[in-house]
Coordinates of C-alpha atoms in Angstrom, one line a residue:
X147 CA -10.6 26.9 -11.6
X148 CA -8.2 24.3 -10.6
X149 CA -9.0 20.4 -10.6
X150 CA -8.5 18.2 -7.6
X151 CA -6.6 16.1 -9.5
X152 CA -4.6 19.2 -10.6
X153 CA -4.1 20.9 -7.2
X154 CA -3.3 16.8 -5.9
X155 CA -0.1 17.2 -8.6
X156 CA 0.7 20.3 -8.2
X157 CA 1.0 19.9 -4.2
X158 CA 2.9 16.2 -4.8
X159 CA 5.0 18.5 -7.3
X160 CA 6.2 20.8 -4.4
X161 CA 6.1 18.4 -1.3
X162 CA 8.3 15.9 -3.0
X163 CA 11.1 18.2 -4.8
X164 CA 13.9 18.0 -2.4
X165 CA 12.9 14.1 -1.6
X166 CA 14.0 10.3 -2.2
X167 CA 14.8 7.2 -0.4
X168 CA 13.6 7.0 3.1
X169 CA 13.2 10.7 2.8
X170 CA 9.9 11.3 4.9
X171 CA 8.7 14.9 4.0
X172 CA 7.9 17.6 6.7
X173 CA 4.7 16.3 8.8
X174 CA 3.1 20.1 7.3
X175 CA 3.6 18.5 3.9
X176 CA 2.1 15.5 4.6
X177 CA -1.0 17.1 6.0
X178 CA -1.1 18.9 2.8
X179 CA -0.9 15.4 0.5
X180 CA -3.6 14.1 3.0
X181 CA -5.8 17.2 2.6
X182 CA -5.8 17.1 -1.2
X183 CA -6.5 13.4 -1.4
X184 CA -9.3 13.2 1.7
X185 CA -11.5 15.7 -0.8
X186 CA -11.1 13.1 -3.7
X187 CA -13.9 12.0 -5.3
X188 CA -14.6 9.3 -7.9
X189 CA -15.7 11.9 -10.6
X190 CA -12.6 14.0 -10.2
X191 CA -10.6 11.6 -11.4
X192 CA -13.2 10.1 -13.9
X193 CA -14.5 7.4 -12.6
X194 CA -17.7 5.7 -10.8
X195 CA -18.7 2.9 -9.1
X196 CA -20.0 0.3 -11.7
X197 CA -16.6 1.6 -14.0
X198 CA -16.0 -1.5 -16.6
X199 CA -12.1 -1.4 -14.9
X200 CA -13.7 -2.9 -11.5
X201 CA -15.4 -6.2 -13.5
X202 CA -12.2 -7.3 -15.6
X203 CA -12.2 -11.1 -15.7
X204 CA -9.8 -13.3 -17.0
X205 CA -10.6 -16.3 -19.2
X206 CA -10.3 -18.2 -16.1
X207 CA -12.8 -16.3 -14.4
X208 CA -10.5 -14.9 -11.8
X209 CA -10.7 -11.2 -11.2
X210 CA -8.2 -8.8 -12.6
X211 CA -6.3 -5.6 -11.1
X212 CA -6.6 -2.8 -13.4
X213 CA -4.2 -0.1 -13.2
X214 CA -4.8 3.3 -14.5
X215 CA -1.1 5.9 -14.4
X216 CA -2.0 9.5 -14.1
X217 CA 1.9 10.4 -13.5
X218 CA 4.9 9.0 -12.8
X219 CA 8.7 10.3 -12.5
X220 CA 11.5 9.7 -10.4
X221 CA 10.0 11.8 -7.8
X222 CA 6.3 10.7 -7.1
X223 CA 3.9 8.5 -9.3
X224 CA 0.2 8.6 -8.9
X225 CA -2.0 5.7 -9.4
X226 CA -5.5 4.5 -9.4
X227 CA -6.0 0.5 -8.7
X228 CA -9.3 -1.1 -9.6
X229 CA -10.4 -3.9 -8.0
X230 CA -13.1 -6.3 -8.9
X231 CA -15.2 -8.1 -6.2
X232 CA -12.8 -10.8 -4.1
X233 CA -9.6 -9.8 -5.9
X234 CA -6.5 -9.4 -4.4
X235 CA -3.2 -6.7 -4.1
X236 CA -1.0 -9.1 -2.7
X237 CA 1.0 -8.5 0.3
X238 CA 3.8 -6.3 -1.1
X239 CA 6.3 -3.8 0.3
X240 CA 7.2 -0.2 -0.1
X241 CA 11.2 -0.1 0.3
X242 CA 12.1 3.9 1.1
X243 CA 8.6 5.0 0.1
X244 CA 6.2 7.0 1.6
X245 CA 3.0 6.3 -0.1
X246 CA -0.7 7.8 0.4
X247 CA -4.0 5.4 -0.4
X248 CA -7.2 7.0 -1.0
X249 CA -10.5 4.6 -1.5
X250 CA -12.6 6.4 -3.7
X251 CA -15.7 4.0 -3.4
X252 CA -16.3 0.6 -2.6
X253 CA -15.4 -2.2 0.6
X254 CA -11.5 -2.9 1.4
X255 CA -10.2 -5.0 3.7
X256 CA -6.3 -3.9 4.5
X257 CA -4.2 -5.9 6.2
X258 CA -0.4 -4.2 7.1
X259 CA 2.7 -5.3 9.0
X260 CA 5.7 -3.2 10.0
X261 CA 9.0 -5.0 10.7
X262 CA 10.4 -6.1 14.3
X263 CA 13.3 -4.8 15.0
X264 CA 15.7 -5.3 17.7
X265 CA 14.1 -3.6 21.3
X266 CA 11.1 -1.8 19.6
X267 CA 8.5 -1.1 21.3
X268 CA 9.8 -2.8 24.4
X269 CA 8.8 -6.4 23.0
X270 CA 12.4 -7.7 22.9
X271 CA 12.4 -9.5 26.6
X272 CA 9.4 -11.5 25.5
X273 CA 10.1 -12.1 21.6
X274 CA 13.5 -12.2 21.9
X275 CA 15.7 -10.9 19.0
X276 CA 13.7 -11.0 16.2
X277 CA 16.2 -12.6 13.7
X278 CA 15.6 -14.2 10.3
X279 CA 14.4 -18.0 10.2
X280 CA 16.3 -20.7 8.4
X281 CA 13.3 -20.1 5.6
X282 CA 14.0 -16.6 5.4
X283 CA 11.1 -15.9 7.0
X284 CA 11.4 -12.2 9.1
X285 CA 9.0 -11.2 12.2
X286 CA 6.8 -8.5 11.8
X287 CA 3.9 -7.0 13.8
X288 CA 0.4 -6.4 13.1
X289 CA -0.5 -2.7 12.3
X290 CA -3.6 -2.5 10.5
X291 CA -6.3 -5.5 10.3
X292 CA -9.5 -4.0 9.4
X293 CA -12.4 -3.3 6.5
X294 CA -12.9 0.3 5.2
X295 CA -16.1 1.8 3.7
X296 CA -15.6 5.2 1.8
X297 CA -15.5 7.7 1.8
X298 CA -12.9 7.8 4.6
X299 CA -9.5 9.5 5.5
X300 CA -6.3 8.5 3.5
X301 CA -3.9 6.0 5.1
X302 CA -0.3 7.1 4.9
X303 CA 2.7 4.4 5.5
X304 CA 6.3 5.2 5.5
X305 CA 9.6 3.8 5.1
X306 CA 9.9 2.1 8.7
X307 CA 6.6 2.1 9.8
X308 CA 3.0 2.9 9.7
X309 CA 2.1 -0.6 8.2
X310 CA 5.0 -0.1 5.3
X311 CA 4.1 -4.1 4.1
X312 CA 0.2 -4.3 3.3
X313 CA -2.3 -6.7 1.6
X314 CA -5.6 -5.0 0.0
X315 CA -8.6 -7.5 -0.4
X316 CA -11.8 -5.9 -2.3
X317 CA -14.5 -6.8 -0.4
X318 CA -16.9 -4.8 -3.1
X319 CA -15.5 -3.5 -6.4
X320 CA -13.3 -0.7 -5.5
X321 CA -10.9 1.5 -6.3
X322 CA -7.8 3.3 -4.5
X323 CA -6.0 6.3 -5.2
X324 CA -2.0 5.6 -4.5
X325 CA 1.0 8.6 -4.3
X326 CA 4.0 7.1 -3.8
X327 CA 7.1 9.3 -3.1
X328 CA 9.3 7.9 -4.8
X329 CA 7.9 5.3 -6.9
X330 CA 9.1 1.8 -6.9
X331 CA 12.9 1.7 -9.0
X332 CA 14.4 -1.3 -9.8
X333 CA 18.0 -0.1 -10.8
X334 CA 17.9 2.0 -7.4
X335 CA 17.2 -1.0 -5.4
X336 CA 13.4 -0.1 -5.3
X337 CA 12.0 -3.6 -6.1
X338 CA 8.2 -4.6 -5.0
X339 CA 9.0 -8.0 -3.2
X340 CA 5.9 -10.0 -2.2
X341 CA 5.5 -12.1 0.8
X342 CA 3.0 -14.6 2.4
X343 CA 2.4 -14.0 6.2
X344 CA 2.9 -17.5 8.4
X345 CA 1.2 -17.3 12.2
X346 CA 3.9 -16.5 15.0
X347 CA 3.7 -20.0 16.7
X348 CA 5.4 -21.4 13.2
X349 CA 8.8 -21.8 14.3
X350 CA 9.1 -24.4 16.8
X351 CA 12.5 -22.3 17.6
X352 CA 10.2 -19.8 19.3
X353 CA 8.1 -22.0 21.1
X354 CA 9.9 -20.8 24.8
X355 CA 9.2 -16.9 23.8
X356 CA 5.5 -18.2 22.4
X357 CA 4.0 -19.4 25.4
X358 CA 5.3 -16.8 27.2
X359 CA 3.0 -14.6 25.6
X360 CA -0.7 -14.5 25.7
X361 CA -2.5 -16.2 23.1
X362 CA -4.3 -13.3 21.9
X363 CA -0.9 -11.4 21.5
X364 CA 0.4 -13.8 19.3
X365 CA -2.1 -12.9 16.5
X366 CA -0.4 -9.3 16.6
X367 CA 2.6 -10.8 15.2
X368 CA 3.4 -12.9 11.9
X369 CA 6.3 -14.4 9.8
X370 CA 6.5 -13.0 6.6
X371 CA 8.5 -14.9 4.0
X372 CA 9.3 -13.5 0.4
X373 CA 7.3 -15.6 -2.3
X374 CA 7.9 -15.1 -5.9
X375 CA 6.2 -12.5 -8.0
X376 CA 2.7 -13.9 -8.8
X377 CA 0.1 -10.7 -9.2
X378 CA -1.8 -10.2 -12.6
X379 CA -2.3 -6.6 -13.2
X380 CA -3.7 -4.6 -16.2
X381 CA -2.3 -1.3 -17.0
X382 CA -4.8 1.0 -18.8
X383 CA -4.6 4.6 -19.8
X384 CA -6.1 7.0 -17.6
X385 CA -9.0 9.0 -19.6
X386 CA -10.0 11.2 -16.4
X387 CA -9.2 15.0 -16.4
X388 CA -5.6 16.0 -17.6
X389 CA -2.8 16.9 -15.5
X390 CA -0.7 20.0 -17.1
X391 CA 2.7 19.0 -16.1
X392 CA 5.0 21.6 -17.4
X393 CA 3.5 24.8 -14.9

């Protein structure tokens, strides 16, 4: 009988053959990737609730990201992040990617932006063009501000949209189940860039477009600004079931 964590490869196997950069497969073969993650369970890929990888402390007493690789190669990766209590995944992108997240157990709270661009979704005569600030800092919009329980659906985000920059914040010890198609490549301009999210009334450039728009609009928007690399992770080997790779 095939595992879940099996038939999850073997479907990411077929669904992500033909793709690449900002290649977003067929909607059927998402549903499929969905499918076989929304049965996931804790046990099937090893783990449980009070798993030792969810209470990692550093010596200073601040929580640590474990993460445990069940496959990677130029064409997908799959990955299981443990989070202890109060720790954090930075806000981070996912440049080209189309990526799947699974909570297996435990409290999350995910916060995701999507970039402004210019006229989308019929925003531009209040916002304006949504250039880049002086600081660098680039508009984005709100897509997803909210706590998640599981067991519930997988998100999906993809290259342009669907909440494509996201912050995860464990509100219990959890753990997520990631696919990411394809995985992050530095040589192939594939780098995870970080960024810290500054309210929409910032600039004082904007001010004009800002009061134009209803206060409780403006917290729909941000400026996010690319901070330097600052995210203590823990990679561990994954002793869950095996994946046969060469069928």
């Amino acid at each position: 009988m095939t595992s879940p964590v099996q038939r999850l490869f073997d479907t990411c196997k077929e669904v992500f053959a033909a793709g690449g950069p900002d290649i977003v497969p067929p909607a059927e073969d998402v549903e499929r990737v969905k499918a076989a993650l929304d049965d996931m369970k804790p046990e099937d890929v090893g783990l449980k609730p009070d798993t030792p990888y969810c209470h990692i402390m550093a010596a200073d007493r601040l929580p640590i990201v474990a993460r445990l690789d069940l496959h990677e190669c130029d064409k997908f990766s799959i990955v299981i992040f443990c989070l202890p209590a109060s720790s954090v995944i930075p806000l981070h992108n996912h440049p080209g990617m189309t990526v799947f997240s699974k909570l297996l157990f435990g409290t999350m709270h995910i916060k995701s932006y999507d970039w402004m661009v210019d006229g989308s979704s019929g925003t531009s005569a209040v916002l304006g063009n949504p250039q880049i600030q002086p600081s660098g800092a680039r508009l984005a919009k709100v897509k997803v501000n909210s706590e998640f329980t599981a067991p519930c659906e997988t998100s999906i985000l993809y290259p342009a949209n669907g909440g494509n920059m996201h912050c995860f914040t464990a509100v219990t010890a959890c753990a997520v189940l990631d696919v990411l198609g394809p995985p992050y490549c530095k040589p192939e301009g594939r780098h995870c860039a970080y960024y810290r999210d500054l309210p929409f009334t910032s600039f004082s450039a904007d001010e004009a477009s800002s009061s134009s728009m209803p206060e409780e609009e403006r917290e729909g928007y941000a400026w996010l600004q690319e901070v330097p690399e600052d995210f203590r992770v823990v990679r561990f080997p994954h002793e869950g079931p095996t994946i046969r790779k060469d069928n």
